[in-house]
XYZ file of C-alpha atoms in Angstrom:
509
model
C 7.040 25.843 -26.295
C 4.391 25.744 -29.031
C 2.216 22.692 -29.625
C 3.971 22.041 -32.934
C 7.403 22.233 -31.312
C 6.259 19.889 -28.549
C 5.032 17.365 -31.105
C 8.356 17.532 -33.011
C 10.299 17.041 -29.758
C 8.180 14.035 -28.801
C 8.609 12.585 -32.283
C 12.398 12.845 -32.031
C 12.467 11.285 -28.564
C 10.351 8.371 -29.837
C 12.867 7.470 -32.510
C 14.806 4.264 -31.798
C 18.381 4.864 -30.735
C 21.073 3.714 -33.172
C 22.655 0.447 -32.061
C 26.346 0.075 -31.217
C 27.825 -3.379 -30.647
C 31.049 -3.648 -28.645
C 33.086 -6.844 -28.990
C 34.811 -7.582 -25.675
C 34.530 -6.146 -22.181
C 38.088 -5.172 -21.363
C 38.775 -1.659 -20.115
C 38.703 -0.359 -23.687
C 35.391 -2.015 -24.504
C 33.697 -0.944 -21.296
C 34.931 2.642 -21.692
C 33.742 2.653 -25.311
C 30.311 1.420 -24.257
C 30.020 4.150 -21.630
C 31.060 6.891 -24.033
C 28.710 5.695 -26.776
C 25.876 5.322 -24.282
C 26.447 8.883 -23.100
C 26.202 10.044 -26.725
C 22.797 8.505 -27.272
C 23.557 5.043 -28.657
C 21.866 1.851 -27.547
C 24.822 -0.336 -26.607
C 25.293 -4.101 -26.475
C 28.590 -5.505 -25.181
C 29.409 -9.084 -26.197
C 31.851 -10.996 -23.980
C 32.920 -14.594 -24.642
C 33.968 -15.201 -21.010
C 31.596 -15.645 -18.094
C 32.419 -12.270 -16.520
C 33.670 -8.835 -17.619
C 37.207 -7.501 -17.683
C 39.084 -9.209 -20.506
C 42.704 -9.068 -19.397
C 41.354 -7.502 -16.193
C 39.277 -10.591 -15.386
C 39.081 -11.530 -11.696
C 39.776 -15.039 -10.375
C 38.231 -15.916 -7.015
C 39.650 -19.131 -5.571
C 39.468 -20.513 -2.036
C 38.672 -17.105 -0.562
C 41.515 -15.354 -2.433
C 40.840 -12.620 -5.023
C 43.318 -12.434 -7.905
C 43.322 -9.604 -10.454
C 44.287 -11.358 -13.667
C 45.814 -8.410 -15.430
C 46.479 -4.719 -14.810
C 47.174 -3.893 -11.180
C 48.012 -0.183 -11.225
C 46.023 2.922 -12.051
C 47.687 6.019 -13.436
C 45.977 9.075 -14.971
C 42.848 8.578 -12.809
C 41.274 11.660 -14.404
C 40.305 9.354 -17.289
C 38.102 7.408 -14.875
C 36.733 10.608 -13.354
C 35.766 11.645 -16.872
C 33.864 8.413 -17.573
C 31.863 8.709 -14.383
C 31.231 12.400 -15.104
C 29.696 11.494 -18.476
C 27.094 9.582 -16.477
C 26.485 12.377 -13.980
C 28.263 10.512 -11.208
C 31.461 10.799 -9.153
C 34.082 8.107 -9.518
C 35.161 8.503 -5.880
C 31.634 7.624 -4.738
C 31.940 4.164 -6.301
C 35.640 3.248 -6.155
C 38.353 4.083 -3.633
C 41.873 4.564 -4.957
C 44.954 4.384 -2.743
C 48.165 6.172 -3.690
C 51.084 3.747 -3.569
C 54.266 4.641 -1.726
C 56.546 3.359 -3.012
C 55.160 3.070 -6.509
C 57.495 0.102 -6.942
C 60.130 -1.521 -4.769
C 62.916 -2.522 -7.108
C 65.301 -5.249 -5.957
C 68.495 -5.687 -7.923
C 70.084 -9.101 -8.345
C 72.630 -8.397 -5.586
C 69.829 -7.690 -3.102
C 70.110 -3.880 -3.190
C 66.691 -2.220 -2.936
C 65.464 0.994 -4.567
C 62.063 2.418 -3.563
C 60.727 4.413 -6.502
C 57.957 6.972 -6.030
C 56.798 10.395 -7.211
C 58.809 12.472 -4.736
C 61.785 13.910 -6.657
C 63.829 14.489 -3.510
C 63.247 10.964 -2.244
C 64.220 9.468 -5.598
C 67.334 11.643 -5.833
C 68.368 10.644 -2.315
C 68.333 7.010 -3.388
C 70.171 7.784 -6.605
C 72.792 9.631 -4.542
C 73.206 6.526 -2.401
C 73.936 4.350 -5.431
C 75.418 6.772 -7.963
C 75.920 10.409 -6.834
C 77.037 11.516 -10.295
C 73.585 10.679 -11.712
C 71.517 12.981 -9.484
C 71.769 15.919 -11.844
C 71.178 13.628 -14.830
C 67.935 12.429 -13.268
C 66.614 15.999 -13.158
C 67.485 16.477 -16.821
C 65.921 13.158 -17.754
C 62.674 14.051 -15.989
C 62.603 17.420 -17.751
C 62.868 15.564 -21.057
C 60.176 13.086 -19.943
C 57.876 16.020 -19.174
C 58.487 17.542 -22.603
C 57.589 14.249 -24.293
C 54.545 13.854 -22.026
C 53.188 17.246 -23.076
C 53.300 16.186 -26.710
C 52.827 12.422 -26.655
C 50.112 12.231 -23.997
C 48.449 15.610 -23.587
C 48.396 16.545 -27.282
C 48.333 13.216 -29.124
C 47.047 10.552 -26.734
C 43.382 11.080 -27.661
C 43.882 12.207 -31.269
C 43.090 9.782 -34.122
C 45.788 9.163 -36.695
C 43.444 8.497 -39.596
C 45.694 9.856 -42.350
C 49.410 9.838 -43.081
C 49.194 13.624 -43.042
C 48.307 13.434 -39.337
C 51.591 11.633 -38.815
C 53.507 14.044 -41.038
C 52.403 16.963 -38.894
C 54.110 15.574 -35.801
C 57.340 14.392 -37.426
C 59.253 17.640 -36.716
C 58.234 17.486 -33.053
C 59.163 13.806 -32.858
C 62.572 14.542 -34.352
C 63.096 17.417 -31.913
C 62.292 15.108 -29.009
C 64.503 12.362 -30.505
C 61.725 9.814 -30.655
C 63.868 7.742 -33.006
C 65.961 6.729 -29.991
C 64.961 3.777 -27.847
C 63.810 4.252 -24.268
C 67.039 2.747 -22.948
C 69.165 4.929 -25.228
C 67.339 8.035 -24.079
C 67.766 7.152 -20.401
C 71.440 6.434 -21.042
C 71.944 9.954 -22.365
C 71.365 11.240 -18.852
C 72.219 8.315 -16.543
C 75.504 6.385 -16.333
C 74.928 3.826 -13.592
C 73.549 0.556 -15.072
C 71.220 -0.070 -12.129
C 69.663 3.398 -12.277
C 69.300 2.963 -16.032
C 67.164 -0.101 -15.325
C 65.044 1.788 -12.790
C 64.230 4.504 -15.320
C 63.825 2.314 -18.415
C 61.789 -0.733 -17.367
C 58.402 0.992 -17.847
C 57.846 -0.143 -21.479
C 57.700 -3.708 -20.171
C 54.437 -2.725 -18.470
C 52.920 -2.224 -21.931
C 54.680 -5.007 -23.825
C 57.710 -3.185 -25.177
C 61.434 -3.921 -25.117
C 63.165 -0.836 -23.612
C 66.012 -1.423 -26.072
C 63.659 -1.258 -29.087
C 60.566 0.853 -28.395
C 60.492 4.535 -29.208
C 61.583 6.921 -26.479
C 58.094 8.461 -26.659
C 57.351 6.011 -23.863
C 59.710 7.755 -21.470
C 56.664 9.976 -20.914
C 55.471 7.304 -18.457
C 58.011 8.519 -15.906
C 56.501 11.984 -15.809
C 52.941 10.670 -16.051
C 53.543 8.672 -12.868
C 55.057 11.659 -11.088
C 52.164 13.913 -12.135
C 49.259 11.658 -11.101
C 50.879 8.964 -9.005
C 50.495 5.186 -9.082
C 47.280 3.995 -7.450
C 45.574 0.749 -6.583
C 41.840 0.216 -6.198
C 40.390 -1.076 -2.955
C 38.694 -4.324 -3.906
C 41.294 -4.842 -6.621
C 41.228 -3.838 -10.261
C 37.999 -5.797 -10.500
C 36.338 -3.010 -8.503
C 37.009 -0.690 -11.455
C 35.533 -3.227 -13.862
C 32.392 -3.630 -11.763
C 32.072 0.133 -11.434
C 32.169 0.522 -15.216
C 29.646 -2.285 -15.654
C 27.388 -0.414 -13.231
C 27.605 2.703 -15.411
C 26.587 0.732 -18.497
C 23.678 -0.840 -16.640
C 22.500 2.582 -15.454
C 22.608 3.867 -19.040
C 20.361 1.027 -20.140
C 23.139 -0.806 -21.970
C 23.350 -4.592 -22.168
C 26.278 -6.937 -21.521
C 25.895 -10.484 -22.778
C 28.321 -13.070 -21.404
C 29.438 -16.365 -22.957
C 28.764 -14.859 -26.376
C 31.599 -15.233 -28.869
C 31.657 -13.114 -32.012
C 32.709 -15.151 -35.038
C 32.383 -12.567 -37.789
C 31.930 -8.869 -38.399
C 29.193 -8.503 -41.005
C 29.868 -6.148 -43.904
C 27.548 -4.813 -46.593
C 28.539 -2.261 -49.197
C 31.894 -1.634 -47.538
C 30.314 -0.891 -44.164
C 30.152 -2.907 -40.945
C 26.484 -3.637 -40.289
C 26.659 -5.972 -37.298
C 28.174 -9.215 -36.060
C 27.476 -12.919 -36.179
C 27.877 -14.987 -33.019
C 29.212 -18.516 -32.688
C 25.605 -19.583 -32.099
C 24.719 -18.311 -35.577
C 22.734 -15.333 -34.299
C 23.206 -12.142 -36.324
C 23.072 -8.857 -34.423
C 22.600 -5.776 -36.606
C 24.270 -2.518 -35.613
C 25.059 0.877 -37.061
C 28.389 0.951 -35.188
C 30.711 -1.976 -34.421
C 33.540 -1.464 -31.927
C 36.118 -4.212 -31.458
C 37.911 -4.474 -28.135
C 39.186 -7.865 -29.253
C 42.887 -8.078 -29.994
C 43.505 -5.899 -33.066
C 45.392 -8.570 -34.999
C 42.757 -11.176 -34.082
C 40.013 -8.803 -35.203
C 41.490 -8.473 -38.662
C 42.757 -12.035 -39.085
C 39.701 -13.905 -37.819
C 36.682 -11.585 -37.480
C 36.791 -9.424 -40.622
C 36.501 -11.537 -43.796
C 39.610 -11.520 -45.952
C 37.834 -9.949 -48.939
C 37.343 -6.775 -46.920
C 40.996 -6.398 -45.946
C 43.513 -4.465 -48.022
C 45.975 -3.128 -45.459
C 45.846 -5.657 -42.621
C 46.349 -8.740 -44.763
C 47.384 -12.104 -43.330
C 50.884 -11.514 -44.667
C 51.202 -8.141 -42.968
C 49.847 -9.450 -39.674
C 52.282 -12.371 -39.773
C 55.225 -10.034 -40.403
C 54.318 -7.601 -37.631
C 56.193 -7.486 -34.314
C 54.225 -8.546 -31.288
C 54.725 -7.874 -27.616
C 56.178 -10.401 -25.231
C 54.142 -13.158 -23.683
C 53.359 -13.369 -19.975
C 53.815 -16.204 -17.517
C 51.716 -15.460 -14.437
C 51.505 -17.547 -11.279
C 48.662 -16.618 -8.920
C 49.060 -17.995 -5.425
C 47.728 -17.554 -1.933
C 49.707 -18.209 1.255
C 48.576 -19.397 4.658
C 50.757 -16.738 6.288
C 51.467 -13.077 5.613
C 54.669 -11.390 4.396
C 54.283 -7.853 5.796
C 57.770 -6.789 4.721
C 56.861 -7.221 1.015
C 55.547 -4.101 -0.768
C 52.392 -3.943 -2.890
C 54.479 -3.777 -6.086
C 57.958 -5.330 -6.227
C 60.182 -5.673 -9.269
C 62.860 -8.346 -8.935
C 65.592 -7.799 -11.499
C 67.664 -10.737 -12.657
C 71.397 -10.919 -13.417
C 70.925 -9.810 -17.043
C 68.963 -6.952 -18.544
C 69.606 -6.488 -22.262
C 70.555 -10.139 -22.754
C 67.357 -11.401 -21.147
C 65.203 -9.005 -23.173
C 66.993 -10.077 -26.356
C 66.135 -13.690 -25.533
C 62.493 -12.764 -24.983
C 61.842 -10.376 -27.855
C 64.326 -11.361 -30.565
C 65.684 -14.858 -30.025
C 62.284 -15.953 -28.638
C 63.689 -18.540 -26.299
C 62.904 -19.339 -22.691
C 65.972 -18.223 -20.758
C 67.265 -19.932 -17.625
C 67.167 -16.621 -15.735
C 64.271 -14.185 -15.368
C 63.140 -10.842 -14.023
C 59.851 -10.744 -12.138
C 57.024 -8.475 -11.077
C 55.589 -9.522 -7.702
C 52.123 -8.235 -6.808
C 50.955 -8.356 -3.185
C 47.611 -6.479 -3.138
C 46.922 -7.519 0.459
C 49.626 -5.036 1.450
C 46.940 -2.418 0.771
C 43.699 -4.362 0.944
C 43.760 -7.354 3.360
C 40.183 -8.253 2.381
C 41.530 -9.804 -0.839
C 42.632 -12.873 1.164
C 41.280 -14.886 4.101
C 42.290 -13.673 7.566
C 45.990 -14.100 8.228
C 46.753 -14.906 4.574
C 48.285 -13.084 1.605
C 47.270 -12.861 -2.049
C 50.040 -12.734 -4.673
C 50.785 -13.022 -8.299
C 54.204 -13.133 -9.868
C 54.678 -12.288 -13.533
C 57.609 -13.144 -15.781
C 57.942 -11.665 -19.275
C 58.510 -14.571 -21.675
C 58.475 -15.050 -25.461
C 55.120 -15.229 -27.210
C 53.991 -18.343 -29.041
C 56.104 -17.816 -32.157
C 58.823 -19.253 -29.923
C 57.328 -22.735 -30.193
C 57.579 -23.245 -26.421
C 55.401 -26.147 -25.280
C 53.817 -24.613 -22.205
C 51.947 -27.812 -21.341
C 55.377 -29.283 -20.621
C 57.307 -26.204 -19.475
C 54.805 -24.418 -17.219
C 55.237 -26.445 -14.040
C 59.067 -26.606 -14.067
C 59.165 -22.865 -14.752
C 56.708 -22.169 -11.925
C 58.742 -24.320 -9.545
C 61.931 -22.471 -10.481
C 60.253 -19.130 -9.751
C 58.906 -20.481 -6.450
C 62.397 -21.560 -5.373
C 63.823 -18.167 -6.243
C 61.113 -16.325 -4.312
C 61.554 -18.658 -1.355
C 65.283 -17.922 -1.310
C 64.862 -14.157 -1.668
C 61.797 -12.157 -0.594
C 59.285 -14.847 0.456
C 61.153 -17.175 2.831
C 59.628 -20.621 3.139
C 57.166 -19.907 0.336
C 57.033 -23.439 -1.028
C 55.595 -24.705 2.251
C 53.100 -21.847 2.631
C 51.170 -21.963 -0.673
C 47.545 -23.041 -0.216
C 46.085 -22.183 -3.622
C 47.658 -21.836 -7.052
C 46.815 -20.993 -10.664
C 49.145 -20.584 -13.648
C 48.538 -18.633 -16.881
C 50.862 -18.890 -19.905
C 50.939 -17.360 -23.399
C 48.982 -20.403 -24.538
C 46.159 -19.346 -22.213
C 46.305 -15.820 -23.627
C 45.863 -17.372 -27.080
C 43.133 -19.853 -26.181
C 41.177 -17.908 -23.566
C 41.687 -14.260 -24.513
C 42.133 -14.814 -28.276
C 45.387 -12.891 -28.275
C 47.348 -13.238 -31.505
C 50.441 -15.379 -30.844
C 49.480 -15.301 -27.170
C 51.076 -11.855 -26.878
C 50.317 -10.073 -23.630
C 49.885 -6.582 -25.098
C 49.105 -7.019 -28.813
C 51.486 -5.254 -31.252
C 54.838 -4.193 -29.820
C 55.019 -0.367 -29.571
C 58.093 0.135 -31.731
C 58.240 3.386 -33.729
C 56.895 1.882 -36.966
C 53.988 0.318 -35.066
C 52.932 3.467 -33.213
C 50.422 6.250 -33.972
C 49.471 6.149 -37.699
C 51.407 2.905 -38.191
C 49.216 1.127 -35.641
C 45.763 -0.252 -36.571
C 43.585 2.842 -36.652
C 40.787 3.594 -34.194
C 38.516 4.104 -37.219
C 39.182 1.029 -39.325
C 41.066 1.572 -42.552
C 39.274 -1.409 -44.081
C 35.519 -0.782 -43.712
C 33.325 2.072 -42.547
C 31.442 1.723 -39.309
C 34.117 -0.429 -37.641
C 36.189 1.010 -34.806
C 38.979 -0.399 -32.652
C 39.802 0.179 -29.001
C 42.257 -1.505 -26.667
C 45.956 -2.287 -26.574
C 46.402 -2.950 -30.283
C 45.226 0.412 -31.579
C 46.306 4.009 -30.856
C 47.645 5.035 -28.392
C 48.511 1.548 -27.087
C 48.527 -0.722 -24.058
C 48.214 0.086 -20.370
C 45.131 1.357 -18.570
C 45.634 5.003 -19.648
C 46.245 3.863 -23.221
C 43.144 1.713 -23.590
C 40.938 4.280 -21.849
C 42.325 6.915 -24.211
C 41.585 4.690 -27.216
C 37.910 4.838 -26.226
C 38.232 8.588 -25.826
C 39.253 8.776 -29.490
C 35.823 7.431 -30.437
C 34.321 10.776 -29.463
C 36.156 12.185 -32.476
C 35.792 9.420 -35.075
C 32.297 8.000 -34.430
C 29.568 10.261 -35.865
C 26.893 11.577 -33.520
C 23.954 9.291 -32.859
C 21.648 11.798 -34.551
C 23.257 11.072 -37.932
C 21.952 7.472 -37.848
C 18.279 8.221 -37.261
């Protein structure tokens, strides 16, 4: 290299890196920070809580470790990719365990269905309950694979910045009958009502009503078969800490107990943020991992909003709320699987109450998480760690959770004690309850919704808040409320979209 070339190279390397501010440290925000750091940005993550994770926050109480939010990992290649961007191997930092079964599903009559990624094992159980549906299951999975190849492989990391992007995929969406609901699509192939529930409940994992959301989300069935359902040793918090470690190694900064009050805009471009303390932090790039509706309603001043107006946000459809009871027991329940889904006496009627009537029903369906089935270290010796989650209406329902939370928790405890956790009420040694009100107050989730906007057809892809904001330049969105949507693969993929829509760091210097 010539002396002149050496001097030019040194001059370039001495230039300050452009600054990217990330609002929130959920999976989407952490993944965004890693990707921007790998592309040469100086990154600051601002988190209003005292620890990272957002919905994946970790509660540690009385020796028990409770993952507050997501408990399963699918599409682990997305994590491998993040670690690879930093020149490291994911498996060196975090151990994943393949679940078998993925889920144990218990119908209201006590019948059990163990669902996993082995087609023969699943068909054997279908044959036990409904022999006529075995062949239909194969056809359903073939359709799920076809949707997966389009909806996930081709479109999951593609920005929908223009209506023409949406127009290009309409013929394919029509061919795959994406105008049908998930439940309607499953019902094309399956006749038994119980098997229909087994194959259609997945949208509830991302805040969607199986009777309303687009059948694009049937791709989850094939996604799970392809990569499996995993859990992290150390809990989901181990993933969060691993990602924080990557940001630290890149030289990025995470500031806790720092609430962003406003996105600063000059000349139609985001130029930084202002904190609750009054401090202004300038940045060339602003990424919001805050709830998408909250970002537009409360962080971006109204004069800069043309599409996501207050009126439009108020008229949008939001996902269900979540009632979560975290509890530790003085004894163990070895017969209970890592993931159990307890289905109530009603399916469509209950979901109608939750999503449309917005009333707290007398019955419920539950997801029971027992991570100590895989990782006993998450509880003191001889004990078990649990959480049980009930989908409930979000706060537009008007439910007074200060009054309703304890009776509802007690009802769930009685049911569990009478079904899969005998004697539970006498075995609980620690307890914590989270309601939609907590999602609103603690996580700043609009209406206390668990998964931001509901993924119905007209709130998916281009119709969802865009990854590159439609309102101002320099503002980008990641997380459940933008494309492609909720769930760990969805929010990690939303950060992946930034590689396409955020200009290279070199353009800012």
